[in-house]
Short mmCIF file of C-alpha atoms and ligand atoms in Angstrom, two decimals:
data_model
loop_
_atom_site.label_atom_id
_atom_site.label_comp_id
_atom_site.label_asym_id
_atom_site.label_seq_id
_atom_site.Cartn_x
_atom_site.Cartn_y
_atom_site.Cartn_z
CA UNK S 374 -27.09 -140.38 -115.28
CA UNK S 375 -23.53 -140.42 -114.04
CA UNK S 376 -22.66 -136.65 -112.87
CA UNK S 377 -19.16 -135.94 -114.73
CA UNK S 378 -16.56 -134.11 -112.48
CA UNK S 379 -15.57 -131.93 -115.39
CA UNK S 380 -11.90 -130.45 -116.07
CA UNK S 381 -11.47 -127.54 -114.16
CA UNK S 382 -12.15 -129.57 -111.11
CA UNK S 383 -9.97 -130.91 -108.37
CA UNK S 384 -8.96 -134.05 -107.98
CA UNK S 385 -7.74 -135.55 -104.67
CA UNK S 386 -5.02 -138.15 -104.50
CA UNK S 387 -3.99 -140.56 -101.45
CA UNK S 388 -0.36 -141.16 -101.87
CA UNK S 389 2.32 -139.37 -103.43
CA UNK S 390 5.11 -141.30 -105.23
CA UNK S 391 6.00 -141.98 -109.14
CA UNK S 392 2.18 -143.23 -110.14
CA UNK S 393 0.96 -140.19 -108.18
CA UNK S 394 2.78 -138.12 -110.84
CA UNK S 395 2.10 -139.71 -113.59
CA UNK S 396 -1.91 -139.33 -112.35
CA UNK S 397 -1.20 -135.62 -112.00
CA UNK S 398 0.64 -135.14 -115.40
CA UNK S 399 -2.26 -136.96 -116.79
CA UNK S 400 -5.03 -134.84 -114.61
CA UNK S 401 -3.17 -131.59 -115.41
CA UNK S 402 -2.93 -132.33 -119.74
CA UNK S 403 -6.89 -132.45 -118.89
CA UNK S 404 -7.17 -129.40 -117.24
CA UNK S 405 -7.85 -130.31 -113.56
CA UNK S 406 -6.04 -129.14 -110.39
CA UNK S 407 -4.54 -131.64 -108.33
CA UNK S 408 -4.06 -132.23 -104.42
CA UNK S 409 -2.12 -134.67 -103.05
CA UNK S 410 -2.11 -136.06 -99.46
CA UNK S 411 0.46 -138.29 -97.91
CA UNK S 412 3.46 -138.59 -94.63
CA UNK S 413 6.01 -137.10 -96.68
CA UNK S 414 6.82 -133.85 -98.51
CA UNK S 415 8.99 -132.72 -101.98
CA UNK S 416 7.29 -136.09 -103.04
CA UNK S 417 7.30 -137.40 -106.89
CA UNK S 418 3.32 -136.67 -106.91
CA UNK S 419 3.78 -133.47 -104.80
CA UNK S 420 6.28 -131.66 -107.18
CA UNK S 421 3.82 -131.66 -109.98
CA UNK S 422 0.66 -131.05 -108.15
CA UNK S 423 -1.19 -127.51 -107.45
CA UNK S 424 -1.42 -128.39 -103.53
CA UNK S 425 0.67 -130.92 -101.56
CA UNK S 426 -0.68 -132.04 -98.12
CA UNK S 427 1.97 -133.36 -95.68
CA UNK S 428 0.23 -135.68 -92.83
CA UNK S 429 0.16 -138.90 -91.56
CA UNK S 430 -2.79 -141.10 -93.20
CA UNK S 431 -4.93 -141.14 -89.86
CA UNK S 432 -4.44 -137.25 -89.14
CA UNK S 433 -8.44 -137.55 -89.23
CA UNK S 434 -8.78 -133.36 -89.21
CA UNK S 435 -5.98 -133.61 -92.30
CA UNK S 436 -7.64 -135.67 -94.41
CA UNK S 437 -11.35 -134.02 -94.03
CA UNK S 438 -9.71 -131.00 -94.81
CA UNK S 439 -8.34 -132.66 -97.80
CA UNK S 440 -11.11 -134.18 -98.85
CA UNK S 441 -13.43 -131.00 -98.60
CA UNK S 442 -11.21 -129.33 -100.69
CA UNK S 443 -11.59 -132.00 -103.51
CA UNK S 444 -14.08 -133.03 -105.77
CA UNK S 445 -12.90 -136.53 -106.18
CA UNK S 446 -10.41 -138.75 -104.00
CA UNK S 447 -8.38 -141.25 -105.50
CA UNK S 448 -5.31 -143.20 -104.20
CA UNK S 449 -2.06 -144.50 -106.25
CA UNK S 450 -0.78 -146.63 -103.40
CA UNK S 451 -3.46 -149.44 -101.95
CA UNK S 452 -2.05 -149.67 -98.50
CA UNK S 453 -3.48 -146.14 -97.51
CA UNK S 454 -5.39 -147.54 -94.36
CA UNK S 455 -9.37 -147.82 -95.00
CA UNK S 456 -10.38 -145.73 -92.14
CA UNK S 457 -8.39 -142.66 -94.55
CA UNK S 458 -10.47 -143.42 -97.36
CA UNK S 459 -13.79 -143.66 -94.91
CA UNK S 460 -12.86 -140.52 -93.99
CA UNK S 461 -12.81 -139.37 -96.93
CA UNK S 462 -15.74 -140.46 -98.52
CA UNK S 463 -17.97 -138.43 -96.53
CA UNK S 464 -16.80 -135.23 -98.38
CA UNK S 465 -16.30 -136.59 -101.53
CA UNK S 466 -16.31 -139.32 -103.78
CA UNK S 467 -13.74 -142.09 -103.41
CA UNK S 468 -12.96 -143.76 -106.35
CA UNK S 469 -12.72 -147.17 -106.84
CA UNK S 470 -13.93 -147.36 -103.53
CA UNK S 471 -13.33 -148.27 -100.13
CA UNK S 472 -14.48 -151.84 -100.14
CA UNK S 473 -11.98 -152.41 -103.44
CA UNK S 474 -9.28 -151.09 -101.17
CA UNK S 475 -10.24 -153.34 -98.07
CA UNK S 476 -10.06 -156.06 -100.41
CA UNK S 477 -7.14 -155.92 -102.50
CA UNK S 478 -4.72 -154.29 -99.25
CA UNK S 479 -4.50 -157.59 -97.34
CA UNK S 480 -3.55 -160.40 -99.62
CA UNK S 481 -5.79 -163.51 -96.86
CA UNK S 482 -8.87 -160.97 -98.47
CA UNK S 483 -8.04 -160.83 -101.89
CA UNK S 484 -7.31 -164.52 -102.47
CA UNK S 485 -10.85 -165.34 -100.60
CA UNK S 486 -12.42 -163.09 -102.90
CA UNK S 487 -10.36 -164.62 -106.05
CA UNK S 488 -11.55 -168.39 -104.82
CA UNK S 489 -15.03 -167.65 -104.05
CA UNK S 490 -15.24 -165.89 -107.44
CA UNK S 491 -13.88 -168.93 -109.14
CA UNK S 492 -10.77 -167.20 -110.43
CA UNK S 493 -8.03 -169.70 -110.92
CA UNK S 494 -5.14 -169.01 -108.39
CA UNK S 495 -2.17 -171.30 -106.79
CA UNK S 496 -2.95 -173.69 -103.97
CA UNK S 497 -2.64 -171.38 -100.56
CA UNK S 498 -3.63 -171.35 -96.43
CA UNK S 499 -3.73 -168.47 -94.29
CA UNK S 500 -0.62 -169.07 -91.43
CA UNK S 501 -1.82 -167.46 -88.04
CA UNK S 502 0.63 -169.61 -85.96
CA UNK S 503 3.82 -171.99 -85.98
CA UNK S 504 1.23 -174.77 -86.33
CA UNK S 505 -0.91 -173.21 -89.05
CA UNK S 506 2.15 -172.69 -90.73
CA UNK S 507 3.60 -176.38 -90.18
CA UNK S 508 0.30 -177.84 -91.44
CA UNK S 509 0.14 -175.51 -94.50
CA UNK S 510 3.69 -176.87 -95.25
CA UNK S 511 2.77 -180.69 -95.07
CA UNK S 512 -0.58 -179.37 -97.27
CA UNK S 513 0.65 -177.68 -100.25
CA UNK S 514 4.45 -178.93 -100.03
CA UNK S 515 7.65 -177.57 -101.34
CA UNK S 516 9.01 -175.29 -102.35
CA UNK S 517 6.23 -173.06 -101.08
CA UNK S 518 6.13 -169.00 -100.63
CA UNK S 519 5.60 -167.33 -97.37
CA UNK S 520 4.28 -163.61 -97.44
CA UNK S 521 3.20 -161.25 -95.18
CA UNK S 522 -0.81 -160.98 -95.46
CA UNK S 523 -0.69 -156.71 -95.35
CA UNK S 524 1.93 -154.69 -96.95
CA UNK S 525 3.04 -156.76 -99.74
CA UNK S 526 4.54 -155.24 -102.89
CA UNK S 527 7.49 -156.10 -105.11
CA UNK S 528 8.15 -159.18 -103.19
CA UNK S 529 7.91 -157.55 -100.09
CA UNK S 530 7.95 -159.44 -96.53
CA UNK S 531 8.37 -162.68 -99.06
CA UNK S 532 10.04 -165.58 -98.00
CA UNK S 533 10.79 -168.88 -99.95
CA UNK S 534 10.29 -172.45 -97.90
CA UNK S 535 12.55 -175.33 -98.98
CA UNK S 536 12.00 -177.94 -96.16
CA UNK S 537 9.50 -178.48 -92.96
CA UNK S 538 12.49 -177.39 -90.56
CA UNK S 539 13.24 -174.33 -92.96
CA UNK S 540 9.63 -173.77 -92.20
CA UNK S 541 10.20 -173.72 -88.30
CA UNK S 542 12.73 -171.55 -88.41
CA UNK S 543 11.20 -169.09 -90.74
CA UNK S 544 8.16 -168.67 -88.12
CA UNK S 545 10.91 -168.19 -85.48
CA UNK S 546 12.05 -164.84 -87.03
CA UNK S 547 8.44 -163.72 -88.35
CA UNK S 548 7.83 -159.92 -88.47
CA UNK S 549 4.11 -160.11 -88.74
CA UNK S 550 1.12 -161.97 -87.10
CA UNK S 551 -0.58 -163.18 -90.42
CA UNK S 552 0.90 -164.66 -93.33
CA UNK S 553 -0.27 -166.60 -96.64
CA UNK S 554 1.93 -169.63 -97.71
CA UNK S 555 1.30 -170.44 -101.44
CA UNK S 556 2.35 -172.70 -103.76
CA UNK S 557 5.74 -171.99 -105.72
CA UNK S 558 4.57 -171.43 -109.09
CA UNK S 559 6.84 -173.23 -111.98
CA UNK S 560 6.06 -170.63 -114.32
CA UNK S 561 6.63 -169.83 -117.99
CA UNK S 562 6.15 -166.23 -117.98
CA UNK S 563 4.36 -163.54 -115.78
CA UNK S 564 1.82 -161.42 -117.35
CA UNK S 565 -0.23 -158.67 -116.48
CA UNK S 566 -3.44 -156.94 -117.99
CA UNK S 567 -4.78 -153.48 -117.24
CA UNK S 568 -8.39 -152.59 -117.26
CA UNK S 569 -9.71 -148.78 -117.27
CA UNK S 570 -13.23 -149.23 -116.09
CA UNK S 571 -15.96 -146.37 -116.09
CA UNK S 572 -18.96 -145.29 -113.35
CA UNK S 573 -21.49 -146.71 -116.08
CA UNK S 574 -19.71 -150.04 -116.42
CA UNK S 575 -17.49 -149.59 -119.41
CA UNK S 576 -14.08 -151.00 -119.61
CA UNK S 577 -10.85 -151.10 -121.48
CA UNK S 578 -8.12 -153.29 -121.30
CA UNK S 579 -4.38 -153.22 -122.10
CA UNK S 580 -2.46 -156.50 -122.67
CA UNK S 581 -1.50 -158.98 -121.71
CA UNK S 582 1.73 -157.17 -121.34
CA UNK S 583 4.97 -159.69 -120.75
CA UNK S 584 6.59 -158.68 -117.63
CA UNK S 585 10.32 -160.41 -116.13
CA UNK S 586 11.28 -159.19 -112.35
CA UNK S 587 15.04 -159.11 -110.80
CA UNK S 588 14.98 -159.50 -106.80
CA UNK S 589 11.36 -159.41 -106.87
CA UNK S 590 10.87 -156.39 -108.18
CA UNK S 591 9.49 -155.71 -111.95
CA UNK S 592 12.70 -155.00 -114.53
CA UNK S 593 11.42 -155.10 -118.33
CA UNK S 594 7.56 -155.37 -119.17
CA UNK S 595 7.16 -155.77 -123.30
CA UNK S 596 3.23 -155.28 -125.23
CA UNK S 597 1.61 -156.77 -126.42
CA UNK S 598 3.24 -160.37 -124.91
CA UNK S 599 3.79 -162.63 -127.22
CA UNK S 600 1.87 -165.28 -125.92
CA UNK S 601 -0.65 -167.88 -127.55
CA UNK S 602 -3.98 -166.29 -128.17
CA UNK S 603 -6.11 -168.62 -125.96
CA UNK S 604 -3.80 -167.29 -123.31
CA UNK S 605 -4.24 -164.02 -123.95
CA UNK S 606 -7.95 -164.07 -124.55
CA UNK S 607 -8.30 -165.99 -121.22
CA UNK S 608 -6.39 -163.37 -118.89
CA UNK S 609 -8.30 -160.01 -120.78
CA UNK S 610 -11.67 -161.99 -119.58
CA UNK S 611 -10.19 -162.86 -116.66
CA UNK S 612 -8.69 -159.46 -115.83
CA UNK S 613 -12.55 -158.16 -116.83
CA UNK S 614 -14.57 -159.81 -114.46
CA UNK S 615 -12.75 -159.41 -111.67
CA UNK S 616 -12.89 -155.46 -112.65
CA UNK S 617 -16.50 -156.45 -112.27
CA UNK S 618 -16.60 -158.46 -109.47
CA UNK S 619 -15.14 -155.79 -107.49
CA UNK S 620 -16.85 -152.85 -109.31
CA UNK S 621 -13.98 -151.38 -109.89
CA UNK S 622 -14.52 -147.34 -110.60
CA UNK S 623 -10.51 -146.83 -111.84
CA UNK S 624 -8.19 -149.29 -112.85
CA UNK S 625 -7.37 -152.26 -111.89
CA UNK S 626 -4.36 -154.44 -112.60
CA UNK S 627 -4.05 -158.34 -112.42
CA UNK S 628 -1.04 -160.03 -112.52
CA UNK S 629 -0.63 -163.66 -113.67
CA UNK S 630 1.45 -166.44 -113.86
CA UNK S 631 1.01 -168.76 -116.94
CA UNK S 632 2.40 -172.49 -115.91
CA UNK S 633 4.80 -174.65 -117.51
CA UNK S 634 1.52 -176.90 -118.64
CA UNK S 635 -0.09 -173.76 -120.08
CA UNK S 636 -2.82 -172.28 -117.27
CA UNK S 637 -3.11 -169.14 -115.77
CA UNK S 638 -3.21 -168.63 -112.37
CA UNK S 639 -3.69 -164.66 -110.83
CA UNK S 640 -0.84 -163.86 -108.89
CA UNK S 641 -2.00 -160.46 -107.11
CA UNK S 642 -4.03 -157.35 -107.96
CA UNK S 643 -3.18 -153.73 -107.73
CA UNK S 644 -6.21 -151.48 -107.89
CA UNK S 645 -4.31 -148.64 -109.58
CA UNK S 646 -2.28 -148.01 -112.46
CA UNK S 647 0.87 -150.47 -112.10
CA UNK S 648 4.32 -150.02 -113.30
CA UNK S 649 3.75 -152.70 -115.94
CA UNK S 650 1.39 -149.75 -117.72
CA UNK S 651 3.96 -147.56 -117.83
CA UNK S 652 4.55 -147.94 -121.31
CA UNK S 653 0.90 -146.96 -122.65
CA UNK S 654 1.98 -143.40 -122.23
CA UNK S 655 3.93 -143.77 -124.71
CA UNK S 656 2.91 -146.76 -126.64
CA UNK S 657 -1.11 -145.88 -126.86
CA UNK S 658 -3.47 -143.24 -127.64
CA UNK S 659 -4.66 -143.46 -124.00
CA UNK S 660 -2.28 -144.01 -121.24
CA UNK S 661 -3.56 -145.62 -117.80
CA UNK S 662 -3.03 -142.37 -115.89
CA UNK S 663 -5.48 -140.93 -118.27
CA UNK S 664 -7.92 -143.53 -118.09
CA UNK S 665 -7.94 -143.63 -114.21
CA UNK S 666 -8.99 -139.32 -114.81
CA UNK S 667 -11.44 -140.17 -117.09
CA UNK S 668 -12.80 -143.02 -114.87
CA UNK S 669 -12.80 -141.48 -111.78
CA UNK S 670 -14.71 -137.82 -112.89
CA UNK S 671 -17.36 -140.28 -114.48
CA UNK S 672 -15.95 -138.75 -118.67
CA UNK S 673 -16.02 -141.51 -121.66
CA UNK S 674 -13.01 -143.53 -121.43
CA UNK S 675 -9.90 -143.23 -123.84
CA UNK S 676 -9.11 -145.65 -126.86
CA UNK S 677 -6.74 -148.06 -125.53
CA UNK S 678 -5.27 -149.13 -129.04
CA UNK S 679 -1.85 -149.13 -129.19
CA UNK S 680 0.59 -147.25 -131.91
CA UNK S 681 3.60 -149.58 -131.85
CA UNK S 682 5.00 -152.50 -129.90
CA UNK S 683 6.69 -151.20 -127.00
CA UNK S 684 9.06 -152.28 -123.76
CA UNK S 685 9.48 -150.68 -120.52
CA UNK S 686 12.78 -151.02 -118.01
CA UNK S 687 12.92 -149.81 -114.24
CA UNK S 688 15.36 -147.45 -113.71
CA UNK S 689 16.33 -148.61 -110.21
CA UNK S 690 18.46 -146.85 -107.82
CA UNK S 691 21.63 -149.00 -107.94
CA UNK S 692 22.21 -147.05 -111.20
CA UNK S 693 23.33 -144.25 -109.49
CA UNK S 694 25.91 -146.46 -107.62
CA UNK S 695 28.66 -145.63 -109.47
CA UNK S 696 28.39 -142.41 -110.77
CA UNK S 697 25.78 -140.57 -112.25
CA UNK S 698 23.45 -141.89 -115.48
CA UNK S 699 23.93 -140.98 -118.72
CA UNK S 700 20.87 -139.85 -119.49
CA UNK S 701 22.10 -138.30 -122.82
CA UNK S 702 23.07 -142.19 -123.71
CA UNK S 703 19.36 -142.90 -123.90
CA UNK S 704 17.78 -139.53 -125.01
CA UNK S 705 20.03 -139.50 -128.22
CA UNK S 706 18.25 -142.93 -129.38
CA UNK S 707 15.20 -142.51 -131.40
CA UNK S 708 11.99 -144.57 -130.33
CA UNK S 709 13.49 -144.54 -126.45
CA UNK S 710 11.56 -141.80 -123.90
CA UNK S 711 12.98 -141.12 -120.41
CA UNK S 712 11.00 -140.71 -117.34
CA UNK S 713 12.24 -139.55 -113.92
CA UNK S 714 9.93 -139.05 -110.96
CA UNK S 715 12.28 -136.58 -108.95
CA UNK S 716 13.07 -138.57 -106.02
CA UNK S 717 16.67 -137.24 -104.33
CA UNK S 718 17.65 -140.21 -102.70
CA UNK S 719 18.82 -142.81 -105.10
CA UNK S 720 18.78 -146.02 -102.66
CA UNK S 721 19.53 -149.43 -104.63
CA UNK S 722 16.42 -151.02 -105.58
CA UNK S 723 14.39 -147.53 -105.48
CA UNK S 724 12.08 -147.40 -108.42
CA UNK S 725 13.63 -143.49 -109.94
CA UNK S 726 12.49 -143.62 -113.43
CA UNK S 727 11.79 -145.64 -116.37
CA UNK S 728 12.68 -145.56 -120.20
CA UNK S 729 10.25 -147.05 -123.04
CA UNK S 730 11.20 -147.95 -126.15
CA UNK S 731 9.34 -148.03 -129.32
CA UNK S 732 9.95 -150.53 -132.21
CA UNK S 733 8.59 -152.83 -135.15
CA UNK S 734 8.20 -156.06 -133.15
CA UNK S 735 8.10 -156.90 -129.32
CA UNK S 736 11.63 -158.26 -129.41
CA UNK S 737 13.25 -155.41 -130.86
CA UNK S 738 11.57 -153.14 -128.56
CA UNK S 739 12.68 -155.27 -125.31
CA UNK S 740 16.21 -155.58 -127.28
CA UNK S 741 16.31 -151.88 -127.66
CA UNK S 742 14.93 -150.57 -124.18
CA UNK S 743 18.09 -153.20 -122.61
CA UNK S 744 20.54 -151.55 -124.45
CA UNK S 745 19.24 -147.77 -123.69
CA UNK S 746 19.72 -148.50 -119.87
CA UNK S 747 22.86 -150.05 -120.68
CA UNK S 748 24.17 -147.43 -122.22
CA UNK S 749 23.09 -144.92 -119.33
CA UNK S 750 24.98 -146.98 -117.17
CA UNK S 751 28.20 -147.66 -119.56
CA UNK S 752 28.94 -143.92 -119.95
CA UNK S 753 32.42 -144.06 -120.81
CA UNK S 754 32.99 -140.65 -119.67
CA UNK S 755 31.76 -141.87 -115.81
CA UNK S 756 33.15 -138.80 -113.86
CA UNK S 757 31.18 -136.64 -114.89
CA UNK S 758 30.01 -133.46 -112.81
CA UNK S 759 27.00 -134.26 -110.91
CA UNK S 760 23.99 -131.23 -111.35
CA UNK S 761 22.34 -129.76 -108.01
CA UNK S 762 19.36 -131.44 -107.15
CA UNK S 763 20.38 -135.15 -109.19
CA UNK S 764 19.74 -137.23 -106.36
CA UNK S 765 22.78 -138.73 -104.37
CA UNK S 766 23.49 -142.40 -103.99
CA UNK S 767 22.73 -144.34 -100.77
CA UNK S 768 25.24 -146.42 -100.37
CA UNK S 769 25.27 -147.80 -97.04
CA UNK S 770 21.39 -148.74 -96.32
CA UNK S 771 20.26 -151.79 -94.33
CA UNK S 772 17.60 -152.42 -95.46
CA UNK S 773 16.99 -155.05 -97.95
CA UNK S 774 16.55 -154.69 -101.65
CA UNK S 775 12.90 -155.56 -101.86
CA UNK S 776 11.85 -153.83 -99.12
CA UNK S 777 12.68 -150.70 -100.89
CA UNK S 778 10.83 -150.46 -104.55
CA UNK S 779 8.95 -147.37 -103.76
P1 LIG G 1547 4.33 -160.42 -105.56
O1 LIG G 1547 4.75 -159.26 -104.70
O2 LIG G 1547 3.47 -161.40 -104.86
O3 LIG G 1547 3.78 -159.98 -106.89
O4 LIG G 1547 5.68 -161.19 -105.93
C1 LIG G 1547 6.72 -160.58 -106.67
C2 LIG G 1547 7.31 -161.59 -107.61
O5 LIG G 1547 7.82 -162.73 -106.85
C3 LIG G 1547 6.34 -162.21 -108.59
O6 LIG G 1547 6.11 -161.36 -109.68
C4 LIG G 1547 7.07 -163.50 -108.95
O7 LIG G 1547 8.13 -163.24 -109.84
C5 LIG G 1547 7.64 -163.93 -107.61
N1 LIG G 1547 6.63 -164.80 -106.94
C6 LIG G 1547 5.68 -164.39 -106.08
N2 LIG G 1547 4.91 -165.43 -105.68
C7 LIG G 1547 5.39 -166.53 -106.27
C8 LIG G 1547 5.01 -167.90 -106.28
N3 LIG G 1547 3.99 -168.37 -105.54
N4 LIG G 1547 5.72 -168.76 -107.06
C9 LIG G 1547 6.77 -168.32 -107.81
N5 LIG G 1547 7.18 -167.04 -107.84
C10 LIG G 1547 6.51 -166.13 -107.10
#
């Protein structure tokens, strides 16, 4: 018998940006209380929850006190270091667990487990040195894609290899001791596909959803993809047993490329709710941030039909470059929804909102979500008086776009 963590409880989340929040909205509609642990404070996560925690990941004494005070621990971000959630577990339950996190945080790990599973992925070597990394080249050939083993997100410490000598050079100004070269992937499309999957074994899934990226980082994601059906079939069982190979208590998402010739090959995992599940709030009688409640306090898991067809767009911080969004623009169109997560500092390529739109067919939804954040951004009135508390525009940052999504 699986012992349900029943509303009313507390649930206990690692990380606090925009999927935090959408957890705690989610956590909150079902009646529980919500903590939230993580470095920073006024956080996306932390503005909605009952108790916000500001420390460090490995403030050991933090995090048992956080996790005592919880009857479940979850995290929304997978690079919260294992020893955090080890810590954790020994108050309460950590959910999926630790070993999903060890895996799917370091990407040498998760394509191991992906080939010894049998999961189609792109050629790839692990690049510990110059000469690892020269030999990889010769192997798997060009154009190939260098990126960092840990902390990789939204095209994160990603670089693209052209030539042998490109490759030299490329190791000459490395930032990190272990990498993964892989193949460059002459895709068609990029899908993803969400599965919600129970303590007892149970799972839903959601997609494939159709997702297109700018700079690395996701821009419009459209469900259900329109996509041949063998395809689709093939990435929900796909998507399912790796859920199972993992034993995933949570959600789990899979990304994919489908080829030019037609196969699917899994990009990366993310074992949370992922941005391309944004629009099942909206879009489906159960949203993912529901589902990962439901799956987590051991409750029956949600229907994951869905009402319409439905696109998503990333409202990224560059939007705020010029003056501030018309948010009106978007909130006057029927079948569009707005969501902002409350950050204050509107750097370019920050991830500060989204917008779904609603619609007959996939294409009119895509068509109709492009031309809401269009018209946000074309506000003919542009000087408009900016609001205390609308976050302010970063112009002048260093650092580079795609090193920034959070
Ligand atoms: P990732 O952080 O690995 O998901 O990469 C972000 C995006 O970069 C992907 O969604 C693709 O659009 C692109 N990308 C990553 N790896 C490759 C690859 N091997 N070949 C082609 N494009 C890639």
């Amino acid at each position: 018998m699986t012992r349900v963590i029943p509303p009313g409880s507390t649930l206990g989340v690692l990380g606090s940006g925009q999927l935090g929040r959408m957890l705690a909205i989610a956590a909150r509609r079902l009646g529980y209380r919500v903590h939230v642990l993580s470095p920073d404070d006024d956080t996306p996560a932390g503005q909605v929850a009952d108790v916000e925690i500001r420390a460090p990941y490995d403030d050991s004494d933090a995090v048992v006190k956080f996790a005592r005070g919880v009857d479940v621990v979850t995290f929304e971000f997978e690079n919260v270091p294992l020893s955090t959630a080890e810590a954790a577990a020994r108050f309460a339950p950590v959910r999926p667990n630790g070993a999903v996190l060890h895996t799917t945080q370091n990407r040498t790990r998760e394509k191991a487990f992906l080939r010894t599973n049998g999961i189609p992925i792109a050629p790839f070597a692990v690049v510990r040195s110059r000469e690892e990394l020269l030999n990889a080249v010769a192997d798997i050939g060009c154009p190939a894609v260098l990126k960092t083993a840990d902390w990789g997100y939204d095209g994160k410490g990603q670089i693209r290899i052209a030539s042998l000598s490109e490759a030299a050079e490329v190791w000459d100004a490395r930032t990190a001791d272990e990498y993964v070269l892989e193949a460059f992937v002459d895709f068609e499309c990029e899908l993803s596909v969400i599965v919600a999957r129970g303590l007892d074994g149970e799972a839903v899934t959601y997609g494939p959803i159709l997702n297109s990226h700018r700079h690395h980082i996701l821009d419009v994601s459209v469900m259900p993809a329109v996509v041949r059906s063998e395809i689709a079939t093939n990435a929900v069982d796909i998507a399912r047993e790796i859920s199972e190979r993992l034993d995933v208590v949570g959600v789990l998402c899979v990304e994919f490329f489908v080829t030019c010739d037609g196969k699917l090959l899994v990009n990366e995992l993310a074992p949370r709710p992922h941005n391309s599940g944004h629009l099942t709030i909206d879009a489906c009688a159960t949203c993912q941030f529901e589902q990962q409640v439901r799956s987590i306090c051991g409750l029956p898991l949600g229907s994951s039909a869905q009402h319409r067809p439905a696109a998503m767009a990333n409202l990224l911080g560059d939007l705020w470059a010029a003056s501030s969004p018309a948010w009106e623009m978007a909130l006057a169109q029927g079948d569009v929804k707005l969501h902002l997560y409350g950050k204050s500092l509107a750097r370019p390529g920050r991830k500060m909102g989204h917008i779904t739109a609603l619609a007959d067919t996939p294409e009119l939804a895509k068509h109709r979500v492009q031309m809401a954040r269009e018209a946000i951004q074309n506000d003919p009135s542009a000087s408009r008086s900016t609001p205390n508390r609308t976050p302010t525009a970063v112009e002048d940052c260093q650092v580079p776009l795609e090193k920034q999504a959070r």
